[in-house]
Coordinates of C-alpha atoms in Angstrom, one line a residue:
A1 CA 94.8 -106.3 94.4
T2 CA 91.9 -107.9 96.3
H3 CA 94.1 -111.0 97.0
V4 CA 97.2 -109.2 98.3
I5 CA 97.5 -109.6 102.1
T6 CA 100.0 -107.6 104.2
E7 CA 101.4 -108.2 107.7
V8 CA 104.1 -107.0 110.0
D9 CA 106.8 -109.6 110.6
S10 CA 107.2 -110.2 114.3
R11 CA 110.9 -110.9 114.1
S12 CA 112.1 -108.0 111.9
G13 CA 109.3 -105.5 111.9
A14 CA 109.3 -105.4 108.1
I15 CA 106.0 -105.2 106.2
L16 CA 105.4 -108.5 104.3
A17 CA 103.0 -109.0 101.4
R18 CA 101.8 -112.1 99.7
N19 CA 99.3 -113.2 97.0
S20 CA 98.5 -116.9 97.5
Y21 CA 96.1 -116.8 94.6
N22 CA 98.7 -115.9 92.0
A23 CA 99.2 -119.1 90.1
E24 CA 102.8 -118.3 89.0
F25 CA 104.3 -117.3 92.3
P26 CA 101.9 -118.1 95.2
D27 CA 104.6 -118.6 97.8
R28 CA 106.6 -115.4 97.1
I29 CA 106.9 -112.9 99.9
A30 CA 107.6 -109.2 99.2
F31 CA 109.0 -107.0 101.9
L32 CA 109.6 -103.4 102.9
D33 CA 111.9 -102.6 105.8
V34 CA 113.7 -99.5 107.2
D35 CA 116.5 -99.1 109.7
D36 CA 114.6 -97.2 112.4
N37 CA 112.8 -98.8 115.3
T38 CA 110.4 -95.8 115.7
R39 CA 108.9 -96.2 112.2
S40 CA 105.2 -96.5 111.8
V41 CA 103.5 -98.5 109.0
T42 CA 100.3 -99.0 107.1
G43 CA 99.2 -101.6 104.5
D44 CA 96.1 -99.5 103.6
R45 CA 96.4 -97.3 100.5
A46 CA 93.2 -95.5 101.4
E47 CA 94.7 -94.4 104.7
F48 CA 97.9 -93.3 103.0
L49 CA 96.3 -91.2 100.4
G50 CA 93.3 -90.0 102.4
R51 CA 89.8 -89.1 101.2
N52 CA 90.1 -87.3 97.9
G53 CA 93.9 -87.5 98.3
S54 CA 96.4 -88.3 95.6
L55 CA 100.1 -89.3 95.3
R56 CA 100.9 -85.6 94.8
N57 CA 99.4 -84.7 98.2
P58 CA 98.9 -87.8 100.3
A59 CA 97.2 -87.4 103.7
A60 CA 100.0 -89.4 105.3
M61 CA 102.4 -86.5 104.9
S62 CA 100.4 -84.4 107.3
R63 CA 100.3 -87.1 110.0
T64 CA 103.0 -87.8 112.6
R65 CA 102.3 -91.6 112.6
L66 CA 100.6 -94.2 110.5
S67 CA 98.0 -96.5 112.0
G68 CA 99.7 -99.8 111.7
R69 CA 96.7 -101.2 109.9
V70 CA 97.6 -104.3 107.8
G71 CA 95.9 -107.5 106.7
A72 CA 93.3 -108.7 104.2
G73 CA 90.5 -106.8 102.6
L74 CA 92.4 -103.5 102.2
D75 CA 93.3 -101.6 99.1
P76 CA 96.9 -102.9 99.6
C77 CA 100.1 -100.9 99.8
A78 CA 103.2 -100.9 101.9
A79 CA 104.1 -97.6 103.6
M80 CA 106.7 -96.8 106.3
Q81 CA 107.1 -93.5 107.9
V82 CA 110.2 -92.3 109.9
A83 CA 110.0 -89.0 111.7
F84 CA 113.1 -87.1 113.0
D85 CA 114.4 -83.6 113.6
L86 CA 117.3 -82.4 111.4
P87 CA 119.3 -79.5 112.9
D88 CA 121.2 -77.1 110.7
G89 CA 124.3 -78.7 109.2
E90 CA 123.4 -82.2 110.3
E91 CA 123.1 -85.2 108.0
R92 CA 121.2 -88.5 108.5
Q93 CA 120.9 -91.6 106.4
V94 CA 117.6 -93.5 106.3
I95 CA 117.9 -96.8 104.4
F96 CA 114.8 -98.6 103.1
R97 CA 115.0 -102.1 101.7
L98 CA 112.4 -103.4 99.1
G99 CA 112.7 -107.0 97.9
A100 CA 111.2 -110.4 97.7
G101 CA 111.9 -113.9 99.0
R102 CA 110.7 -117.4 98.0
T103 CA 109.6 -118.1 101.6
P104 CA 109.0 -116.1 104.7
D105 CA 112.3 -117.4 106.1
E106 CA 114.2 -116.3 103.0
A107 CA 112.5 -112.9 103.1
N108 CA 113.5 -112.4 106.7
A109 CA 117.1 -113.5 106.0
L110 CA 117.4 -110.9 103.2
V111 CA 116.0 -108.2 105.5
Q112 CA 118.7 -109.1 108.2
R113 CA 121.5 -109.5 105.6
F114 CA 121.1 -106.0 104.2
R115 CA 120.4 -104.0 107.4
G116 CA 122.9 -101.3 108.3
T117 CA 124.7 -98.6 106.4
A118 CA 127.6 -100.7 105.5
A119 CA 125.5 -103.4 103.8
A120 CA 123.5 -100.9 101.8
E121 CA 126.6 -99.1 100.6
G122 CA 128.2 -102.4 99.7
A123 CA 125.2 -103.4 97.7
L124 CA 125.1 -100.0 95.9
N125 CA 128.8 -100.1 95.2
A126 CA 128.5 -103.6 93.7
V127 CA 125.8 -102.4 91.4
R128 CA 127.8 -99.4 90.3
S129 CA 130.9 -101.6 89.8
E130 CA 128.9 -104.1 87.6
W131 CA 127.4 -101.3 85.5
S132 CA 130.8 -99.7 85.1
R133 CA 132.3 -103.0 83.9
M134 CA 129.4 -103.6 81.5
L135 CA 129.2 -100.2 80.0
G136 CA 132.9 -99.5 80.1
A137 CA 133.8 -102.1 77.4
V138 CA 133.6 -99.5 74.7
Q139 CA 134.2 -95.8 75.5
V140 CA 134.3 -93.2 72.8
K141 CA 135.4 -89.6 72.7
T142 CA 134.2 -87.5 69.8
P143 CA 133.7 -83.8 69.1
D144 CA 130.1 -84.2 70.1
P145 CA 129.8 -84.7 73.9
S146 CA 126.1 -85.6 73.8
L147 CA 126.9 -88.5 71.4
D148 CA 129.6 -89.7 73.8
V149 CA 127.1 -89.7 76.7
L150 CA 124.7 -91.8 74.8
A151 CA 127.3 -94.2 73.4
N152 CA 129.2 -94.6 76.7
G153 CA 126.3 -95.4 78.9
W154 CA 122.7 -94.5 78.3
L155 CA 122.0 -96.5 75.1
L156 CA 123.3 -99.8 76.5
Y157 CA 121.8 -99.1 79.9
Q158 CA 118.4 -98.6 78.2
A159 CA 118.8 -101.8 76.2
I160 CA 119.9 -104.0 79.0
A161 CA 118.1 -102.6 82.1
C162 CA 114.8 -101.8 80.4
R163 CA 114.5 -104.0 77.4
I164 CA 116.3 -107.2 78.3
W165 CA 115.9 -107.4 82.1
A166 CA 112.9 -105.4 83.2
R167 CA 111.0 -105.7 79.9
T168 CA 108.7 -102.9 81.0
G169 CA 108.4 -99.1 80.8
Y170 CA 106.2 -96.2 81.4
Y171 CA 104.2 -96.8 78.2
Q172 CA 104.0 -100.6 78.4
S173 CA 104.1 -102.5 81.7
S174 CA 104.7 -105.9 80.2
G175 CA 107.3 -108.2 81.5
A176 CA 107.0 -110.3 78.3
F177 CA 109.7 -111.3 75.9
G178 CA 109.0 -110.5 72.3
F179 CA 110.6 -113.0 70.0
R180 CA 111.9 -110.5 67.5
D181 CA 112.3 -107.7 70.0
Q182 CA 114.9 -109.0 72.5
L183 CA 116.8 -110.8 69.8
Q184 CA 117.4 -107.4 68.2
D185 CA 118.3 -106.0 71.5
V186 CA 121.0 -108.6 72.3
M187 CA 122.5 -108.1 68.9
A188 CA 123.9 -104.8 70.2
L189 CA 125.9 -106.7 73.0
V190 CA 128.6 -108.4 70.9
H191 CA 131.3 -106.0 72.1
T192 CA 130.1 -105.8 75.8
E193 CA 128.1 -108.8 77.0
P194 CA 128.2 -111.6 74.4
G195 CA 127.3 -114.1 77.2
L196 CA 123.9 -112.4 77.5
M197 CA 123.4 -112.8 73.8
R198 CA 124.3 -116.5 73.9
E199 CA 121.9 -117.1 76.8
H200 CA 119.1 -115.4 74.9
L201 CA 119.6 -117.3 71.7
L202 CA 118.9 -120.5 73.6
R203 CA 116.0 -119.0 75.4
S204 CA 114.4 -117.9 72.1
A205 CA 115.0 -121.2 70.4
G206 CA 112.9 -122.8 73.2
R207 CA 109.9 -120.8 72.1
Q208 CA 109.8 -122.4 68.6
F209 CA 107.2 -124.9 67.4
P210 CA 108.3 -127.9 65.3
E211 CA 106.7 -126.3 62.2
G212 CA 109.3 -123.5 62.4
D213 CA 107.1 -120.6 63.7
V214 CA 107.4 -119.2 67.2
Q215 CA 105.5 -117.4 69.9
H216 CA 105.3 -113.7 69.0
W217 CA 105.6 -112.9 72.7
W218 CA 105.5 -114.9 75.9
H219 CA 105.4 -114.3 79.6
P220 CA 107.9 -116.1 81.9
P221 CA 107.9 -118.2 84.0
S222 CA 104.8 -120.0 82.6
G223 CA 105.4 -119.3 78.9
R224 CA 101.8 -118.1 78.2
G225 CA 101.8 -116.1 75.0
V226 CA 100.5 -115.7 71.5
R227 CA 101.1 -117.8 68.4
T228 CA 100.5 -115.8 65.2
H229 CA 100.9 -115.8 61.4
C230 CA 103.5 -113.0 61.8
S231 CA 106.1 -113.5 59.1
D232 CA 109.5 -112.2 60.4
D233 CA 109.7 -113.2 64.0
Y234 CA 111.4 -116.6 63.6
L235 CA 113.9 -115.3 61.0
W236 CA 115.6 -113.1 63.6
L237 CA 116.8 -116.3 65.3
P238 CA 119.1 -117.4 62.5
L239 CA 120.2 -113.8 61.8
A240 CA 121.1 -113.2 65.5
T241 CA 122.9 -116.6 65.7
A242 CA 124.9 -115.7 62.6
R243 CA 125.9 -112.4 64.1
Y244 CA 126.9 -114.1 67.4
L245 CA 129.1 -116.6 65.6
K246 CA 130.8 -114.1 63.4
A247 CA 131.6 -111.8 66.4
T248 CA 132.7 -114.5 68.9
G249 CA 133.6 -117.6 67.0
D250 CA 131.8 -119.6 69.6
R251 CA 130.4 -122.5 67.5
T252 CA 129.7 -124.7 70.5
V253 CA 126.4 -122.8 70.9
L254 CA 125.1 -124.5 67.7
D255 CA 125.2 -127.9 69.4
E256 CA 123.1 -126.9 72.4
K257 CA 119.9 -128.9 72.4
I258 CA 116.6 -127.2 73.1
Q259 CA 113.1 -128.5 73.3
F260 CA 110.3 -127.3 71.0
L261 CA 106.9 -126.2 72.0
E262 CA 103.6 -128.0 71.1
G263 CA 100.3 -126.3 70.3
R264 CA 97.6 -126.2 67.7
L265 CA 98.3 -124.2 64.4
V266 CA 96.7 -120.8 64.0
N267 CA 93.6 -121.2 61.9
P268 CA 93.8 -119.7 58.4
G269 CA 92.4 -116.2 58.4
D270 CA 92.9 -115.8 62.1
D271 CA 95.5 -113.2 63.4
S272 CA 96.6 -115.2 66.5
Y273 CA 95.6 -117.0 69.6
Y274 CA 96.7 -116.8 73.2
D275 CA 97.5 -120.0 75.1
L276 CA 99.9 -121.9 77.3
P277 CA 101.8 -124.3 75.0
R278 CA 103.2 -127.6 76.1
R279 CA 106.8 -128.6 76.1
S280 CA 107.4 -131.0 73.3
A281 CA 109.3 -134.3 73.8
E282 CA 111.1 -133.4 70.6
S283 CA 114.3 -131.4 70.8
A284 CA 116.9 -130.2 68.4
T285 CA 120.2 -128.3 68.3
L286 CA 120.3 -124.6 68.0
Y287 CA 121.6 -125.1 64.4
Q288 CA 118.5 -127.2 63.6
H289 CA 116.2 -124.7 65.1
C290 CA 117.7 -122.0 62.8
V291 CA 117.4 -124.3 59.8
Q292 CA 113.7 -124.9 60.7
A293 CA 113.1 -121.1 60.9
V294 CA 114.8 -120.5 57.5
E295 CA 112.8 -123.2 55.8
H296 CA 109.5 -121.9 57.4
G297 CA 110.3 -118.5 55.8
L298 CA 110.6 -119.9 52.3
R299 CA 106.9 -119.4 51.5
F300 CA 106.2 -117.2 48.6
G301 CA 103.2 -115.6 46.8
G302 CA 102.3 -114.8 43.2
H303 CA 105.1 -112.2 42.8
G304 CA 107.7 -114.6 44.2
L305 CA 108.0 -112.5 47.3
P306 CA 107.6 -113.8 50.9
L307 CA 104.1 -114.1 52.3
M308 CA 103.3 -111.4 54.8
G309 CA 100.9 -113.2 57.0
S310 CA 99.4 -111.2 59.9
G311 CA 102.2 -108.6 59.7
D312 CA 105.9 -108.5 59.2
W313 CA 108.2 -106.1 61.2
N314 CA 105.4 -103.6 61.2
D315 CA 102.7 -105.4 63.3
G316 CA 100.3 -102.6 62.5
M317 CA 100.0 -103.9 58.9
N318 CA 98.2 -107.0 60.1
M319 CA 95.6 -107.1 57.4
V320 CA 97.8 -106.8 54.3
G321 CA 98.3 -110.6 54.0
I322 CA 95.8 -111.9 56.5
K323 CA 94.1 -114.2 53.8
G324 CA 97.4 -115.9 53.2
T325 CA 98.4 -114.5 49.7
G326 CA 99.7 -111.0 50.5
E327 CA 103.4 -110.4 50.1
S328 CA 106.0 -108.2 51.9
V329 CA 108.8 -106.5 49.9
W330 CA 110.6 -105.5 53.1
L331 CA 110.5 -109.1 54.2
G332 CA 112.1 -110.1 50.8
F333 CA 115.1 -107.9 51.6
F334 CA 115.3 -109.2 55.2
L335 CA 115.0 -112.8 54.1
F336 CA 117.7 -112.3 51.6
D337 CA 120.0 -111.0 54.3
V338 CA 119.1 -114.0 56.5
L339 CA 119.8 -116.5 53.7
R340 CA 123.1 -114.8 52.8
Q341 CA 124.4 -114.8 56.3
F342 CA 123.1 -118.2 57.4
A343 CA 124.6 -119.8 54.3
E344 CA 128.0 -118.9 55.8
V345 CA 127.0 -120.6 59.0
A346 CA 126.0 -123.7 57.1
R347 CA 129.2 -123.8 55.1
A348 CA 131.3 -123.5 58.3
R349 CA 129.4 -126.4 59.7
D350 CA 130.1 -128.5 56.6
D351 CA 126.4 -128.5 55.6
A352 CA 127.1 -127.8 52.0
A353 CA 123.6 -128.8 50.9
F354 CA 121.8 -126.3 53.0
A355 CA 124.3 -123.6 52.2
S356 CA 123.7 -124.1 48.5
R357 CA 120.0 -124.0 49.1
C358 CA 120.3 -120.7 50.9
D359 CA 122.4 -119.3 48.1
A360 CA 120.0 -120.5 45.4
E361 CA 116.9 -119.1 47.2
A362 CA 118.7 -115.8 47.8
D363 CA 119.6 -115.4 44.1
K364 CA 116.0 -116.2 43.0
L365 CA 114.6 -113.8 45.6
R366 CA 116.9 -111.0 44.5
R367 CA 115.7 -111.4 40.9
N368 CA 112.0 -111.4 42.0
I369 CA 112.5 -108.2 44.1
E370 CA 114.0 -106.3 41.1
E371 CA 111.4 -107.6 38.7
Q372 CA 108.3 -107.3 40.9
A373 CA 109.0 -104.7 43.7
W374 CA 110.5 -101.7 41.9
D375 CA 108.0 -98.9 41.5
G376 CA 110.0 -96.6 39.3
A377 CA 111.7 -94.3 41.8
W378 CA 111.7 -96.5 45.0
Y379 CA 110.8 -100.0 46.1
R380 CA 107.2 -100.9 47.0
R381 CA 106.4 -102.0 50.5
A382 CA 104.0 -104.9 50.0
Y383 CA 101.2 -106.5 48.0
F384 CA 97.7 -107.0 49.5
D385 CA 96.0 -110.4 49.3
D386 CA 94.2 -109.2 46.2
G387 CA 97.5 -108.1 44.5
T388 CA 97.0 -104.3 45.1
P389 CA 100.5 -102.7 45.7
L390 CA 101.3 -100.8 48.9
G391 CA 104.0 -98.2 49.1
S392 CA 103.6 -97.2 45.4
A393 CA 103.3 -93.8 43.8
R394 CA 99.8 -94.9 42.6
N395 CA 98.6 -95.2 46.2
D396 CA 96.9 -92.2 47.8
E397 CA 98.4 -93.0 51.2
C398 CA 101.6 -94.7 52.1
Q399 CA 103.2 -94.0 48.7
I400 CA 106.7 -94.6 50.2
D401 CA 107.8 -96.6 53.2
S402 CA 111.4 -96.1 54.4
I403 CA 112.3 -99.6 55.6
A404 CA 112.0 -101.2 52.1
Q405 CA 114.4 -98.6 50.8
S406 CA 116.9 -98.9 53.7
W407 CA 116.9 -102.7 53.6
S408 CA 117.6 -102.7 49.9
V409 CA 121.0 -101.3 51.0
L410 CA 121.5 -103.1 54.3
S411 CA 120.7 -106.5 52.8
G412 CA 122.7 -105.9 49.6
A413 CA 119.8 -107.3 47.6
G414 CA 118.9 -104.1 45.8
S415 CA 120.6 -103.1 42.6
P416 CA 123.1 -100.3 43.3
E417 CA 121.3 -97.9 41.0
H418 CA 117.9 -98.6 42.3
S419 CA 119.1 -98.4 45.9
R420 CA 120.7 -95.0 45.3
M421 CA 117.4 -93.8 43.8
A422 CA 115.4 -95.3 46.7
M423 CA 117.5 -93.6 49.3
K424 CA 117.3 -90.3 47.4
A425 CA 113.5 -90.6 47.6
V426 CA 113.8 -91.2 51.4
D427 CA 115.9 -88.1 51.7
E428 CA 113.5 -86.0 49.7
R429 CA 110.1 -87.4 50.8
L430 CA 110.6 -88.6 54.4
V431 CA 113.4 -86.6 56.0
R432 CA 111.7 -83.6 57.7
R433 CA 114.5 -81.2 58.4
D434 CA 112.2 -78.5 59.6
K435 CA 111.0 -80.9 62.4
A436 CA 114.3 -82.8 62.8
L437 CA 112.7 -86.2 62.2
V438 CA 112.5 -89.0 59.6
Q439 CA 109.0 -90.3 58.8
L440 CA 108.5 -94.0 58.5
L441 CA 106.0 -93.6 55.6
D442 CA 104.1 -90.9 53.9
P443 CA 101.4 -89.8 53.4
P444 CA 99.9 -91.3 56.6
F445 CA 96.9 -93.6 56.4
D446 CA 93.6 -91.7 56.9
H447 CA 90.7 -91.8 54.5
S448 CA 91.7 -94.1 51.6
A449 CA 89.9 -97.4 50.9
L450 CA 93.1 -99.4 51.7
D451 CA 92.8 -101.3 55.0
P452 CA 96.4 -102.3 56.0
G453 CA 95.4 -103.0 59.6
Y454 CA 95.4 -101.4 63.0
I455 CA 98.1 -98.9 61.9
K456 CA 95.2 -97.0 60.4
G457 CA 93.8 -96.6 63.9
Y458 CA 96.7 -94.3 64.9
V459 CA 96.1 -90.6 64.4
P460 CA 97.9 -89.6 61.1
G461 CA 101.5 -88.6 62.0
V462 CA 101.6 -90.6 65.2
R463 CA 103.8 -93.7 65.8
E464 CA 103.9 -96.0 62.8
N465 CA 101.3 -94.1 60.9
G466 CA 103.6 -91.5 59.3
G467 CA 105.4 -90.4 62.4
Q468 CA 109.1 -91.0 63.0
Y469 CA 109.3 -94.6 64.1
T470 CA 112.8 -94.3 65.4
H471 CA 113.7 -98.0 64.6
G472 CA 113.1 -97.3 60.9
A473 CA 114.8 -93.9 61.0
I474 CA 118.0 -95.5 62.4
W475 CA 117.9 -98.1 59.6
S476 CA 117.8 -95.2 57.1
A477 CA 120.9 -93.6 58.7
M478 CA 122.7 -97.0 58.7
A479 CA 121.8 -97.4 55.0
F480 CA 123.3 -93.9 54.1
A481 CA 126.5 -94.9 56.1
A482 CA 126.7 -98.2 54.2
M483 CA 126.5 -96.3 50.9
G484 CA 129.4 -94.1 52.1
D485 CA 127.2 -91.0 52.3
N486 CA 128.9 -89.6 55.4
A487 CA 127.0 -86.3 55.3
R488 CA 123.5 -87.7 55.3
A489 CA 124.3 -90.5 57.7
W490 CA 125.6 -88.0 60.3
E491 CA 122.8 -85.6 59.6
L492 CA 120.2 -88.2 60.4
A493 CA 122.2 -89.4 63.5
T494 CA 122.2 -85.9 64.8
M495 CA 118.4 -85.7 64.3
L496 CA 118.1 -89.0 66.2
N497 CA 120.1 -87.8 69.2
P498 CA 117.5 -87.0 71.9
A499 CA 119.8 -84.4 73.4
H500 CA 119.5 -82.3 70.3
H501 CA 115.7 -82.3 70.7
S502 CA 116.1 -80.7 74.2
A503 CA 118.8 -78.0 73.5
T504 CA 116.5 -75.0 74.4
P505 CA 113.5 -74.4 76.6
D506 CA 111.3 -74.2 73.6
A507 CA 112.6 -77.5 72.3
V508 CA 112.0 -79.1 75.7
A509 CA 108.4 -77.9 75.7
K510 CA 107.9 -79.4 72.3
Y511 CA 109.7 -82.7 72.7
K512 CA 108.3 -83.3 76.2
V513 CA 110.3 -86.6 77.0
E514 CA 113.7 -87.5 78.4
P515 CA 116.7 -86.2 76.5
Y516 CA 119.0 -89.0 77.5
V517 CA 117.1 -92.1 76.3
I518 CA 115.8 -93.0 72.8
A519 CA 112.1 -92.4 72.1
A520 CA 110.3 -95.0 70.0
D521 CA 108.5 -92.4 68.0
I522 CA 108.3 -88.7 67.3
Y523 CA 105.0 -87.2 66.0
S524 CA 105.2 -85.5 62.6
V525 CA 101.8 -83.7 62.2
P526 CA 100.4 -80.6 64.0
P527 CA 99.5 -80.0 66.7
H528 CA 101.9 -82.6 68.1
G529 CA 104.8 -82.2 65.6
G530 CA 108.1 -82.8 67.2
R531 CA 106.7 -84.4 70.3
G532 CA 108.4 -87.6 71.5
G533 CA 106.5 -90.7 72.7
W534 CA 107.1 -94.2 74.1
T535 CA 110.6 -93.7 75.6
W536 CA 112.7 -96.3 77.4
Y537 CA 110.8 -99.4 76.2
T538 CA 112.0 -99.4 72.6
G539 CA 114.3 -101.6 70.6
S540 CA 115.6 -98.4 69.0
A541 CA 118.2 -98.1 71.8
G542 CA 120.1 -101.2 70.7
W543 CA 120.0 -100.2 67.0
M544 CA 121.1 -96.6 67.9
Y545 CA 124.1 -98.1 69.6
R546 CA 124.9 -100.2 66.6
L547 CA 124.5 -97.1 64.3
V548 CA 127.0 -95.1 66.4
V549 CA 129.6 -97.7 67.2
E550 CA 129.5 -99.8 64.1
S551 CA 128.0 -97.9 61.2
L552 CA 129.5 -94.5 62.0
L553 CA 132.6 -95.0 64.1
G554 CA 133.3 -98.2 62.2
L555 CA 134.1 -100.9 64.7
S556 CA 133.3 -104.5 63.9
R557 CA 134.4 -107.6 65.8
E558 CA 135.1 -110.8 63.9
K559 CA 136.1 -113.6 66.4
D560 CA 139.5 -112.4 67.6
R561 CA 140.0 -109.5 65.3
L562 CA 138.8 -105.9 65.4
R563 CA 138.1 -104.3 62.0
F564 CA 137.7 -100.6 61.2
S565 CA 135.6 -98.9 58.5
P566 CA 134.8 -95.4 60.0
C567 CA 132.3 -93.0 58.4
L568 CA 133.3 -89.8 60.0
P569 CA 132.1 -86.2 59.3
A570 CA 134.6 -84.4 57.1
H571 CA 135.2 -81.7 59.7
W572 CA 136.2 -84.1 62.5
P573 CA 139.9 -84.4 62.7
S574 CA 139.9 -87.4 65.0
I575 CA 138.1 -89.5 67.5
A576 CA 139.3 -91.8 70.3
I577 CA 138.0 -95.2 71.4
R578 CA 138.9 -97.2 74.4
Y579 CA 138.1 -100.9 73.7
R580 CA 138.3 -103.6 76.3
Y581 CA 138.8 -107.2 75.3
G582 CA 138.7 -109.4 78.4
A583 CA 141.2 -107.7 80.8
T584 CA 143.1 -106.1 77.9
V585 CA 142.6 -102.5 76.8
Y586 CA 143.1 -101.1 73.2
E587 CA 143.5 -97.4 73.0
I588 CA 142.4 -96.5 69.5
S589 CA 142.8 -93.2 67.7
I590 CA 141.1 -92.7 64.4
E591 CA 142.5 -89.7 62.5
Q592 CA 141.5 -88.1 59.2
A593 CA 144.6 -87.2 57.2
A594 CA 144.7 -83.9 55.4
D595 CA 146.7 -85.2 52.4
A596 CA 145.2 -87.0 49.4
G597 CA 145.2 -90.7 49.2
T598 CA 143.0 -93.7 48.7
A599 CA 144.0 -96.1 51.6
T600 CA 143.1 -96.6 55.2
S601 CA 146.2 -97.5 57.3
V602 CA 146.1 -99.3 60.7
T603 CA 149.0 -99.6 63.1
L604 CA 149.2 -101.7 66.3
N605 CA 151.9 -100.6 68.7
G606 CA 153.6 -98.8 65.8
I607 CA 153.5 -101.8 63.5
V608 CA 151.5 -101.5 60.3
Q609 CA 148.7 -104.1 60.0
P610 CA 148.0 -105.5 56.5
D611 CA 144.2 -105.6 56.3
A612 CA 142.8 -102.7 58.3
S613 CA 142.3 -104.8 61.3
V614 CA 144.1 -105.7 64.6
P615 CA 144.2 -109.1 66.4
L616 CA 142.5 -109.2 69.8
T617 CA 144.7 -110.9 72.4
D618 CA 143.8 -111.0 76.1
D619 CA 147.3 -110.5 77.4
R620 CA 146.3 -107.9 80.1
A621 CA 148.5 -105.3 78.4
Q622 CA 147.6 -101.9 76.9
H623 CA 147.8 -101.6 73.2
R624 CA 147.9 -98.5 71.0
V625 CA 146.1 -98.6 67.7
V626 CA 146.2 -95.7 65.1
V627 CA 143.7 -95.7 62.2
T628 CA 144.5 -93.1 59.6
L629 CA 141.7 -92.3 57.0
R630 CA 142.7 -90.9 53.7
P631 CA 140.2 -88.7 51.8
G632 CA 138.3 -90.9 49.4
A633 CA 139.2 -94.1 51.1
P634 CA 136.5 -96.8 50.4
R635 CA 134.8 -98.4 53.4
A636 CA 136.1 -101.9 54.3

């Protein structure tokens, strides 16, 4: 703030602000302008607020004009005041413009370009039109209007506007890309904005080191960030790439060449280091970047499970494997899924050797998980460096962790019998119906001798430490849906719907956060039980969208085909989906038949389709699809 200098532009009258000491954008000019020649201004925040004033009651609101004070050495702000009388029944538009230019001339040109009511309305209408296009690709109509509101707008808006573009929110003013974070976010865009997903795959590959690991997070445009021993980040690249290829069939992306980064390795025993890495002279195709990531993940401990490093998906467990020998059970399931899916990518690329290696490693990993990770009624979570199990009935705290159980199903690596038992344990021990939430783990860390890491610093029942971490709760719902347990899948989905946490004044007073976006966590222990936290800036939005559209309503896109495997509540007679493919609209009706049967039938424009799917053709016509579900029909 001490380096921000304000001025009033002599040509336009706009307030300009610059910070020449900022190394990343020293020449940028921010501006504030208003369509009123009588406006008064100040660049002095102290004047605007007044002595002992606040944003709730600033001194400027009791003055008729601002002083015009701008320049250096102030507590900087940009404030404009327009005064006018408004008789009964009269309307008046006052249009402010806030923006930035690369140079003073560009800033002035933007001010002039967007002056006037017509220009402002045109810009606003363009924004509305673009969001309508983006969010309108998939529109659903179900018996639950609140679910429709989320699926038809808010979830993707939260993922795109907040997570992918702004990368900031009320609880974390960041601007950084997280390697695993935004890769998960863009995985929700295969139906709506696959181009954004393609773009981000290449961006992410550019944050990889030749050794296969990646920056855990980085700040554009410079690329400063952290290099860590985190064990799952880099694996999201081959998984997201496999999903993109399966959904779009765009194999040209695999041949795109991207440079590596260069930097020193993280010292053994260290958690991470922050630095500005160099661009390497070495580059590789996206396919090779993915192969490098998979190979880097094939590092195992004494139980034959993947090394946990300084944390896996749960960053808070950063001390479990910090010495280099601790292992992650969840990562075993996740790596199995990556190996299985990327083997298909390798086969399609005629890389039979690497496909075979992926298959062999996956088979060995599955055996090791069953032999070393089963605790008797559920799967363990991890092993500490000294071999002590975590997520075991023998532990005093964190006896069970939901994500190991959910991913035993989602990956397909768990034995069917063990996975059923594991999810039964989730239902009995972690689903808190009295509070309408699903705990990540239980009991929370508090007084035991175990030191899993900074997760123990959270108050018990808050965030990852035994609260609902919504990311993990969604995976539980997806796992129940994958098992065909419609009732539990929808029960959890209903709990996860933020609107249902705000249905009454008492519920609003308890939940305390927005009812239209997903909260990253909900606290589980008094006195804060049922209170939401960390809204907007959470990857749970993208996963919630996938839960609704894919796991529950049953849509999946495979290149130029749309497949259906709905998991609907028994009391819903039908739902409707409007699916846009290019400029072509498919009006889809999914109906539950009352008569007995064992098949799911699909018709396209009245013609029965042979494999519960329809071809997607961008012929600019409207098509009618009817999906009929018979009781007892297996999921595709």
